[in-house]
Structures are given as C-alpha cells and as structure tokens.
Short mmCIF file of C-alpha atoms and ligand atoms in Angstrom, two decimals:
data_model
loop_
_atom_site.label_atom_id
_atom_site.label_comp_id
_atom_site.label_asym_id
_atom_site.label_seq_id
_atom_site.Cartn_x
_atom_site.Cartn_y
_atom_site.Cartn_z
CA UNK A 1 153.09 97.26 70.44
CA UNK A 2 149.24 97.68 72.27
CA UNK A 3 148.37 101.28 73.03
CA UNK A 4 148.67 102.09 76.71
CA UNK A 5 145.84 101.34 79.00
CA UNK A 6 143.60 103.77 79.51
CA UNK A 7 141.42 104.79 82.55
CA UNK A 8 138.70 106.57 83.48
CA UNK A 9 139.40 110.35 85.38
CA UNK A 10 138.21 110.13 89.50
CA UNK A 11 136.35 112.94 88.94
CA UNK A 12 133.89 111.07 87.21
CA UNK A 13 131.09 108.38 88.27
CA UNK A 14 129.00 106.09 86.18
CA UNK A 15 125.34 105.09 87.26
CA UNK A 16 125.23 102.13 89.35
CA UNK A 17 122.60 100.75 87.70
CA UNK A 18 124.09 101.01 84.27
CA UNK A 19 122.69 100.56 81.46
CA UNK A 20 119.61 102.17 81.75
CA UNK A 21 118.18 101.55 78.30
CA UNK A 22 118.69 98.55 76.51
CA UNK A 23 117.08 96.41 73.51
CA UNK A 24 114.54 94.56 76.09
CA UNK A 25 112.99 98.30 76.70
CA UNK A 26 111.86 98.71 73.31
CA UNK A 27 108.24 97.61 72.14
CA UNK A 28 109.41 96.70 68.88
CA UNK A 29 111.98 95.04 67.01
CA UNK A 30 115.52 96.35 68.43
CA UNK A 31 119.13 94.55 68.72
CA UNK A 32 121.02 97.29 69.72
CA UNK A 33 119.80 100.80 71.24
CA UNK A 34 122.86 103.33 71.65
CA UNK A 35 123.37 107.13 71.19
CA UNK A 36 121.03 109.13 72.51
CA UNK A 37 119.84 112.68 72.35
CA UNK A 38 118.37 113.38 75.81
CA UNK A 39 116.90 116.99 77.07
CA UNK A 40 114.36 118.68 79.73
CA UNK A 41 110.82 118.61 77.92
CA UNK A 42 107.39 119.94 80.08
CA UNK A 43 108.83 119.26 83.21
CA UNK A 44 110.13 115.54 82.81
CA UNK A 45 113.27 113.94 80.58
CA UNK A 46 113.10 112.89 77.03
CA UNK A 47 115.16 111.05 75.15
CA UNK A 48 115.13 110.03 70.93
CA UNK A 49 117.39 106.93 70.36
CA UNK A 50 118.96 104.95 68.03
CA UNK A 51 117.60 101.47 67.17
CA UNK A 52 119.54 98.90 64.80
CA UNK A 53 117.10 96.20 64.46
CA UNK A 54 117.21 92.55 63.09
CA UNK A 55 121.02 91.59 62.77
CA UNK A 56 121.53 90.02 59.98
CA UNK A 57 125.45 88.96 59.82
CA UNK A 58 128.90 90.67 60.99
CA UNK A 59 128.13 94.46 60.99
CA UNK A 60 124.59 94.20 59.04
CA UNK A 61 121.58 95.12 60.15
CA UNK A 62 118.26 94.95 58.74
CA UNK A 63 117.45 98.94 59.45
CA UNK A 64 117.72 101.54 61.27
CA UNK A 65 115.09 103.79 63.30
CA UNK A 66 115.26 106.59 66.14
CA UNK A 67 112.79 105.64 68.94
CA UNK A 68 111.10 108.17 71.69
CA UNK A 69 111.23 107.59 74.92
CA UNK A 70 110.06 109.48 78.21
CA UNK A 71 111.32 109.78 81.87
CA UNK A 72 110.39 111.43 85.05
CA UNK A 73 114.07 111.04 86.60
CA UNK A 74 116.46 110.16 83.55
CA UNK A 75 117.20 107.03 84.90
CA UNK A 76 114.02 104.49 84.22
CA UNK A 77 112.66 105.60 80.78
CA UNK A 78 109.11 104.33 78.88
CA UNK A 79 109.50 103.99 75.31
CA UNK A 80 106.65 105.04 72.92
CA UNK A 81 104.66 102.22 71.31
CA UNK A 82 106.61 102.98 67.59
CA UNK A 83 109.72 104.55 66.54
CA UNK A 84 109.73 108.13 66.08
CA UNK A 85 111.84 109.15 63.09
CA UNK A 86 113.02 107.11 59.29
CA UNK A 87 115.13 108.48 56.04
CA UNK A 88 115.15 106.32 53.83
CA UNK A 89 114.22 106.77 50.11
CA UNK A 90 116.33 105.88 46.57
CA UNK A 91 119.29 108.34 47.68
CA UNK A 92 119.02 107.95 51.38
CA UNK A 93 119.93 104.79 53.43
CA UNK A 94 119.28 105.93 56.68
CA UNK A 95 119.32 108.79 59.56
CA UNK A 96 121.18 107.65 62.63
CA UNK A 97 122.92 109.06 66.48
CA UNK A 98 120.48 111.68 67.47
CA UNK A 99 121.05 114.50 69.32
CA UNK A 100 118.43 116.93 70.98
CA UNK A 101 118.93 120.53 71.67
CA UNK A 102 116.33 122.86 72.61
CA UNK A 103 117.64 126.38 70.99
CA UNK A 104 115.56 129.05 72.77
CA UNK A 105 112.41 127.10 73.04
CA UNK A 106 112.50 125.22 69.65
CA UNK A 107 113.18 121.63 69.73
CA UNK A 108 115.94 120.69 67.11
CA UNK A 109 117.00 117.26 66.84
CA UNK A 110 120.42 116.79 64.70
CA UNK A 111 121.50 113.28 63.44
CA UNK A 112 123.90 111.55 60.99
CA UNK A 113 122.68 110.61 57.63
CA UNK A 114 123.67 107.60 55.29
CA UNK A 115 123.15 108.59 51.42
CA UNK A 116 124.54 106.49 48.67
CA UNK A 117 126.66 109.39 47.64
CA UNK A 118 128.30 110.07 51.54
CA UNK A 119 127.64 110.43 54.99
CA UNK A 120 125.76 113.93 55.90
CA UNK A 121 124.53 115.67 58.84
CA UNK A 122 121.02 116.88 59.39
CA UNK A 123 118.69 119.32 61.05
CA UNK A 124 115.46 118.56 62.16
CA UNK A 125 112.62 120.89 63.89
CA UNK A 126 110.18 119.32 66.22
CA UNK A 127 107.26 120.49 68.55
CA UNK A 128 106.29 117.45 70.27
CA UNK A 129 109.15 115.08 69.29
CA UNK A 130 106.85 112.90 67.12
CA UNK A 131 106.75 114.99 64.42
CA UNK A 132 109.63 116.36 62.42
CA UNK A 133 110.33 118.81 59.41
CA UNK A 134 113.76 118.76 58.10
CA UNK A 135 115.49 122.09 58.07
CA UNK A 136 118.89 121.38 56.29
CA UNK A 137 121.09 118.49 55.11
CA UNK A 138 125.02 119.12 54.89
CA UNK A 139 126.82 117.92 52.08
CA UNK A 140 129.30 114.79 52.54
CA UNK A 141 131.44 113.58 54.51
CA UNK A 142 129.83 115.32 57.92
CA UNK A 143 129.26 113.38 60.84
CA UNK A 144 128.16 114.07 64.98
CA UNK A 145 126.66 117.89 64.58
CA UNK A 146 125.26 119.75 67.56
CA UNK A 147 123.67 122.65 67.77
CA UNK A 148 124.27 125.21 70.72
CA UNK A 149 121.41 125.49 72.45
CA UNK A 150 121.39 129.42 71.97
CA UNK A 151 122.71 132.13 69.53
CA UNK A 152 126.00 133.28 70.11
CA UNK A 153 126.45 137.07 68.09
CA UNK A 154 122.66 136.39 66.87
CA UNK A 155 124.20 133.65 65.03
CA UNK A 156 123.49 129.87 65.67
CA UNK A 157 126.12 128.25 65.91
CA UNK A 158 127.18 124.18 65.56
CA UNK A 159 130.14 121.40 65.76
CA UNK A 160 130.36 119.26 63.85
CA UNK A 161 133.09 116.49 62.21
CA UNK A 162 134.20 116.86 58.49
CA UNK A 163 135.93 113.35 57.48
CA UNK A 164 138.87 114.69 55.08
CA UNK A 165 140.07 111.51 53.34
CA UNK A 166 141.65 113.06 50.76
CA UNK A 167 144.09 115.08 52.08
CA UNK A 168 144.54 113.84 55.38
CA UNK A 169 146.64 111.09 53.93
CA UNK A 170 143.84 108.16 56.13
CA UNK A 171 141.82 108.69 59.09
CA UNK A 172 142.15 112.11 60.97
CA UNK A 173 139.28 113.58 61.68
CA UNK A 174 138.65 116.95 63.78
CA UNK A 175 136.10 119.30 64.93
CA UNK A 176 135.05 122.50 63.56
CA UNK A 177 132.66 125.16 64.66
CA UNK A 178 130.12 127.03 62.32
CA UNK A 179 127.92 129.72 62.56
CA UNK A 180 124.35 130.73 60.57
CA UNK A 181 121.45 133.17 60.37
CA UNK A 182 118.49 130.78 59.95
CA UNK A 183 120.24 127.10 60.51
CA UNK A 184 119.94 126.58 56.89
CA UNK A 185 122.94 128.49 55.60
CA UNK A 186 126.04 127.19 57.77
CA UNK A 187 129.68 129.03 56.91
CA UNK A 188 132.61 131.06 58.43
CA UNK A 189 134.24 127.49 59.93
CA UNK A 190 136.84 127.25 61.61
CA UNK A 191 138.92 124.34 63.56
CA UNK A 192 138.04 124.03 66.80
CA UNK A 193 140.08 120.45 68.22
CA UNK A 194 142.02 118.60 65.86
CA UNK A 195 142.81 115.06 66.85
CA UNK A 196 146.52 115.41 67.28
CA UNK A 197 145.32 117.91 70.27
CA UNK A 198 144.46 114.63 72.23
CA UNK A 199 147.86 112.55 73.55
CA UNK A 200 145.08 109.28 73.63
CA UNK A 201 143.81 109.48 70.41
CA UNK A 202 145.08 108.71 67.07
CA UNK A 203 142.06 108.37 64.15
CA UNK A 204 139.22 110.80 65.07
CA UNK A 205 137.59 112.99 67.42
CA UNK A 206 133.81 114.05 67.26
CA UNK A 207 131.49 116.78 68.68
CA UNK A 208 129.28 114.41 71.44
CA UNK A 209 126.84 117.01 73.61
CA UNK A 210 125.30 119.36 72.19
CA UNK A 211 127.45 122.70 74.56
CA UNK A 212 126.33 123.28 77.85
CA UNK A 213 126.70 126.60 79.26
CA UNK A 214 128.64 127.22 82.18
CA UNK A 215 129.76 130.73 84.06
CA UNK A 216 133.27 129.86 82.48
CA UNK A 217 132.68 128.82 79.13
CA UNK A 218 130.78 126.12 77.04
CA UNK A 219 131.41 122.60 78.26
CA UNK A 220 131.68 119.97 75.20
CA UNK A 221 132.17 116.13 75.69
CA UNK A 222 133.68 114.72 72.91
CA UNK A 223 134.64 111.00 71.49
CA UNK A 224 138.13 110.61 70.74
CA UNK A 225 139.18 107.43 69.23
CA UNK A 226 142.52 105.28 69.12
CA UNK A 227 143.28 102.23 67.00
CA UNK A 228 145.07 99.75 67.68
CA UNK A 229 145.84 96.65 65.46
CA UNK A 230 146.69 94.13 68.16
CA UNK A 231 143.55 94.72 69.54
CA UNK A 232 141.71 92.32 66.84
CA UNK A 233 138.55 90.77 67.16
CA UNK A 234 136.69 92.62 69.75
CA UNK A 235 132.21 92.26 70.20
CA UNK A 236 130.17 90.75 67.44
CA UNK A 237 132.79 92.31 64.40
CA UNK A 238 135.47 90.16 63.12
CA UNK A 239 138.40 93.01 63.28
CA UNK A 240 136.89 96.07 65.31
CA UNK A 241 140.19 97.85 66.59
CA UNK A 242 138.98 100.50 67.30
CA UNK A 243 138.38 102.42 71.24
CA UNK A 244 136.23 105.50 72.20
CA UNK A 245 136.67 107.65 75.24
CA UNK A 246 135.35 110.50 76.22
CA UNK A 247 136.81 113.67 76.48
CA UNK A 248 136.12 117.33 77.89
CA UNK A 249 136.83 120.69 76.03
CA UNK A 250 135.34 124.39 77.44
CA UNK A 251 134.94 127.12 75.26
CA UNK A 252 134.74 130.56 75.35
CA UNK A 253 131.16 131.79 76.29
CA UNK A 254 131.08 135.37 73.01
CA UNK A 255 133.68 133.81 71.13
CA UNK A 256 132.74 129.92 71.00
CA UNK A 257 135.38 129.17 68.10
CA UNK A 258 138.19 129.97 71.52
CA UNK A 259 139.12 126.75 73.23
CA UNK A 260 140.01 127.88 76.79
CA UNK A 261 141.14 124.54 77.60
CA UNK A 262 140.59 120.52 77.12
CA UNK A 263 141.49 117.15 79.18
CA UNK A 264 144.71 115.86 78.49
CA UNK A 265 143.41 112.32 79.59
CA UNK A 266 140.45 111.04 79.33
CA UNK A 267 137.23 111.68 81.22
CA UNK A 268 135.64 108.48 80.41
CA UNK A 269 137.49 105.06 79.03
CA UNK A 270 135.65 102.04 78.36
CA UNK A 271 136.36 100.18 81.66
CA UNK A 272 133.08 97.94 82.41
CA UNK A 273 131.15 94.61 81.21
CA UNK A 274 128.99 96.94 79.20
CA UNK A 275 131.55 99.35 77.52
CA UNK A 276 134.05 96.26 76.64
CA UNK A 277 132.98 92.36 76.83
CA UNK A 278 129.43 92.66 76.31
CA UNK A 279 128.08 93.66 72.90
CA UNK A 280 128.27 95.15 68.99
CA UNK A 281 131.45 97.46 68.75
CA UNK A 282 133.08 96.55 72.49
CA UNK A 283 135.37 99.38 74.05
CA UNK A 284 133.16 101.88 72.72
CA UNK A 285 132.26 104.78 75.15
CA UNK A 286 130.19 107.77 72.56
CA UNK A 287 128.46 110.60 74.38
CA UNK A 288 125.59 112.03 72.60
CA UNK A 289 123.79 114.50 75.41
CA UNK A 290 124.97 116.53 78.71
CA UNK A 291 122.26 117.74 81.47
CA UNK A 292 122.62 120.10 84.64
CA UNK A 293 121.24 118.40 87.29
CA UNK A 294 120.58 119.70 91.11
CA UNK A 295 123.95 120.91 92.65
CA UNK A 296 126.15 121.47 89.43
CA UNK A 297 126.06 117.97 88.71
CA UNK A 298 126.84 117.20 85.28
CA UNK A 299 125.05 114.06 83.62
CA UNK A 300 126.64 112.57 80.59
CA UNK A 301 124.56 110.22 78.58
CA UNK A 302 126.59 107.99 76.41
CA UNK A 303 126.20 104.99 74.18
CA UNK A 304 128.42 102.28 75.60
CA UNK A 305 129.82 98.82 73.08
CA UNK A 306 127.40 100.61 70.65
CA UNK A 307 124.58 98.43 72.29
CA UNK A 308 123.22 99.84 75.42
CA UNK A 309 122.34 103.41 76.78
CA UNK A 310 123.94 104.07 80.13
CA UNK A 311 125.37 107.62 82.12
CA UNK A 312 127.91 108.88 84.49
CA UNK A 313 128.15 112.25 86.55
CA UNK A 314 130.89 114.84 87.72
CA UNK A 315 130.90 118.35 89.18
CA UNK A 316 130.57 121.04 86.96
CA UNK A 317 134.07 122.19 89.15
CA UNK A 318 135.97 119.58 88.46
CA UNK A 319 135.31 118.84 84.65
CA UNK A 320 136.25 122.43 84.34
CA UNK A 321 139.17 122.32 86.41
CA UNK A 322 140.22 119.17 84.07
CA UNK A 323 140.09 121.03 81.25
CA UNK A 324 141.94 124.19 82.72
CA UNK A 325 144.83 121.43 84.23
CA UNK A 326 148.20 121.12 82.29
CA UNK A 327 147.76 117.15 82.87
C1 BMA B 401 130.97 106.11 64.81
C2 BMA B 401 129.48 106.14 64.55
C3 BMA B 401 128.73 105.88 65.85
C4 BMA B 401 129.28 104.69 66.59
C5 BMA B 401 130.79 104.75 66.69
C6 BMA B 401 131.41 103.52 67.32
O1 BMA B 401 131.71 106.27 63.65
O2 BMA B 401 129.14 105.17 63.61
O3 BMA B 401 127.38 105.63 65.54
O4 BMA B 401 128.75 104.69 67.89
O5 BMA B 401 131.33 104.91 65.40
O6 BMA B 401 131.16 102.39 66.56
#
C-alpha cells in the first residue's frame, strides 16, 4: 500500500518566485545546484552551494564542486566567476551539501565528505569564503553536521547524522548532538531525534540548519525521509523511492541535548513542479540554512528535487507553537 499523502503545514509559505538559484545561474559547468549554506556576511547574504556538473548516466556525475554566490536581498543571487571549494585526492572522492555558520564571528562552513573508505563530515574555517583551512574530518559513516552558531557551557556544540548499518538491522538513521573545546575533538554524544520520533518518516532523519536561537529554545529544521516502494521511478533515477520533508524540532537554549518539542507533521512536503515533476531526485524537499529576517520571520533555504535552490517563510510564533502542539 502507498504511504499517505503528505502536505505542507499553513503556517508555512514558499517564495513565489521559486527557485531562486538554478543551473542557468552558474558561470560554469553545472547540472544541478541544490543544498545550500546561506548566512549574513558584511551587511549583504551569502550563500556556498552545491554543484553536480556534467551528467553522465542514471545517478553519475562527472564531479562535484561548492560554488559562492552573493546577494543583497536573499532572493536574486550573483555567483562568483569559479567554484569556491574541491576534496578530492587518492582517498577522497568529493566534499558535498554545505552549510555556513558564523560561530561568534568566525566563518565555519561544514559539509559531507565522500572517501573511498565511508562517508564523513567536515569542518572548514573561512575568512572571506574563498579561502578555506580544514579544521577536522569525522570518521565514517557521518553525514549533514551543523555547528551552533555559539558555545553553549563554553563548549561548541554540533548535530549531526551517524548512519548505523550494522546494528540498525537497514536504514534508520537519527540525530545526535556533540559537544567540543576547540571543534577538533567532538565527544559526550548523545541522541537527540531518532527517526521513529517522526509518525511521517520511516528511513532517516538529518540535522538541516545549522540552530537558530530563539527566546524559547534553538529552532532546528530537519529532513525526514519515507520510502515507499510503489512509488518507483520518480526524476532522472530509474527506482528513486524515496521522499524528504521538512521538519521542526526546538531545543533547550543551556541544555541543547533537551528537545522541548518537535512537529508531529510536517512543516514542508514536496508539493510543487520543482520539489516533485521537475528534476534529479523528485519529491525531495532538504533544508540546509535558516535566517531571521525583519519581523520574526523565519527563512528556510532548502534544496528542492535535488536540482534547484528555492525558500519558504513562517513566523518564528508559529513554528514554535508547532513544535510545542500535541498534533
Ligand atoms: C541525501 C544526500 C543529499 C540529498 C538527499 C536527497 O542522502 O545525498 O545530498 O539531497 O539525499 O537525494
């Protein structure tokens, strides 16, 4: 039997003018351009991106980059002449889904990173988001990690998604919190939202946004991802059965590793052109960056069919009061 329909919360509105970055922005070879680290820098937006470029057949692509890309409003974006940021060396295949958070000042950019022995997560430091220096790699499987953007305790703390294969039985895949002294060390973990927490999901969840802090606790967006074999062929794979929504999870401000409450439905499900007909991976909804805007409006930036950027907004109020809600 198909998994139930899902829809997208009221309390939520996408962009009208949707997508707002696509392949056709970029000044150099780019199929699809998804997942996208996006924060406040001297007084206008900037955003690092990921570019798949040169498809070569079903889900293979020729590489992989992370492109720059500057706005004054967050809505039409210029994209610097070349990309930005590479791994790629005997061990490492390639860095990918970057997030930006600026951690008292300092410019960190986190990302996922394909190595011929796993999947890890890494730490980057930047000044002027051309240049980066790594700061730490995670050992495998470790995927989606954001940092908060200050210390909580003195500590800095991050999310981030273990894959346990091995004991898990198949796909289950939660998030955890961790804390460090120096962002090179990373321990005392602990469970944060497993995936059975989530009545719409049933394969993975994964840290989105890097937190944003409200008056009544950290704000996360999260993916949360359902499977389901009827679905069959769906965008440019032959069997991609998969679907990501978005979901909404605050946390306690001193005690981060507290989960005062999470939507019991989704936030955001992949309802338009863009998010299901059109594209790589379609029903695919993957937030990867939340701003405050004027008025307590929250912007959510989000990589939609895995081939377009594109954003929606809702009240600070509300997205808390969703998470608060029994329903
Ligand atoms: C995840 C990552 C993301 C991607 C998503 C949907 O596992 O690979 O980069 O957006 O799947 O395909």
């Amino acid at each position: 039997m198909a998994n139930p329909k899902l829809f997208t919360h009221p309390c939520i509105h996408r962009y009208e003018g949707n997508p707002v970055m696509t392949c056709k922005d970029v000044p150099y070879p780019s199929t699809l351009v998804f997942n996208a680290g996006v924060i406040r820098y001297q007084g206008r937006y900037a955003m690092t991106f990921r570019n798949d470029y040169e498809h070569i057949s079903q889900a293979k692509f020729a590489g992989t980059n992370i492109g720059l890309a500057f706005s004054d409003d967050g809505i039409h974006w210029k994209v610097e002449p070349q990309p930005v940021f590479a791994l790629q060396d005997k061990e490492i295949v390639r860095a990918y889904d970057p997030r930006l958070t600026d951690v008292e000042g300092q410019i960190y950019m986190t990302f996922a990173v394909d190595t011929r022995h796993g999947v890890c997560g890494g730490i980057a430091k930047t000044d002027d988001l051309h240049h980066y220096e790594m700061v730490s790699l995670s050992v495998p499987d470790n995927r989606n990690m954001v940092l908060f953007p200050e210390r909580v305790n003195g500590m800095y703390m991050r999310l981030e998604r273990p894959m346990p294969v091995y004991s898990r039985g198949r796909d289950q895949f939660d998030i955890w919190i961790s804390e460090s002294p120096d962002l090179v060390h990373w321990g005392n973990p602990h469970l944060l939202l497993a995936v059975e927490d989530f009545p719409f999901a049933n394969d993975k969840i994964g840290p989105g946004a890097p937190p944003l802090r409200t008056d009544a606790g950290w704000l996360i967006f999260t993916h949360t991802v359902d499977i389901d074999p009827t679905r069959g062929k769906n965008g440019w794979e032959d069997r991609w059965i998969k679907r990501y929504c978005i979901a909404v999870a605050l946390l306690d401000l001193n005690e981060p590793w507290k989960v005062l409450g999470y939507s019991k439905v989704p936030l955001l499900a992949p309802e338009t052109d863009y998010e299901t007909t059109i594209g790589f991976r379609t029903n695919v909804v993957f937030p990867t960056a939340a701003l405050r805007m004027d008025d307590n409006i929250i912007r959510i930036y989000y990589g939609a069919a895995d081939t377009v950027i594109a954003f929606a907004e809702a009240r600070e109020e509300d997205l808390i009061q969703l998470c608060l809600k029994d329903e």
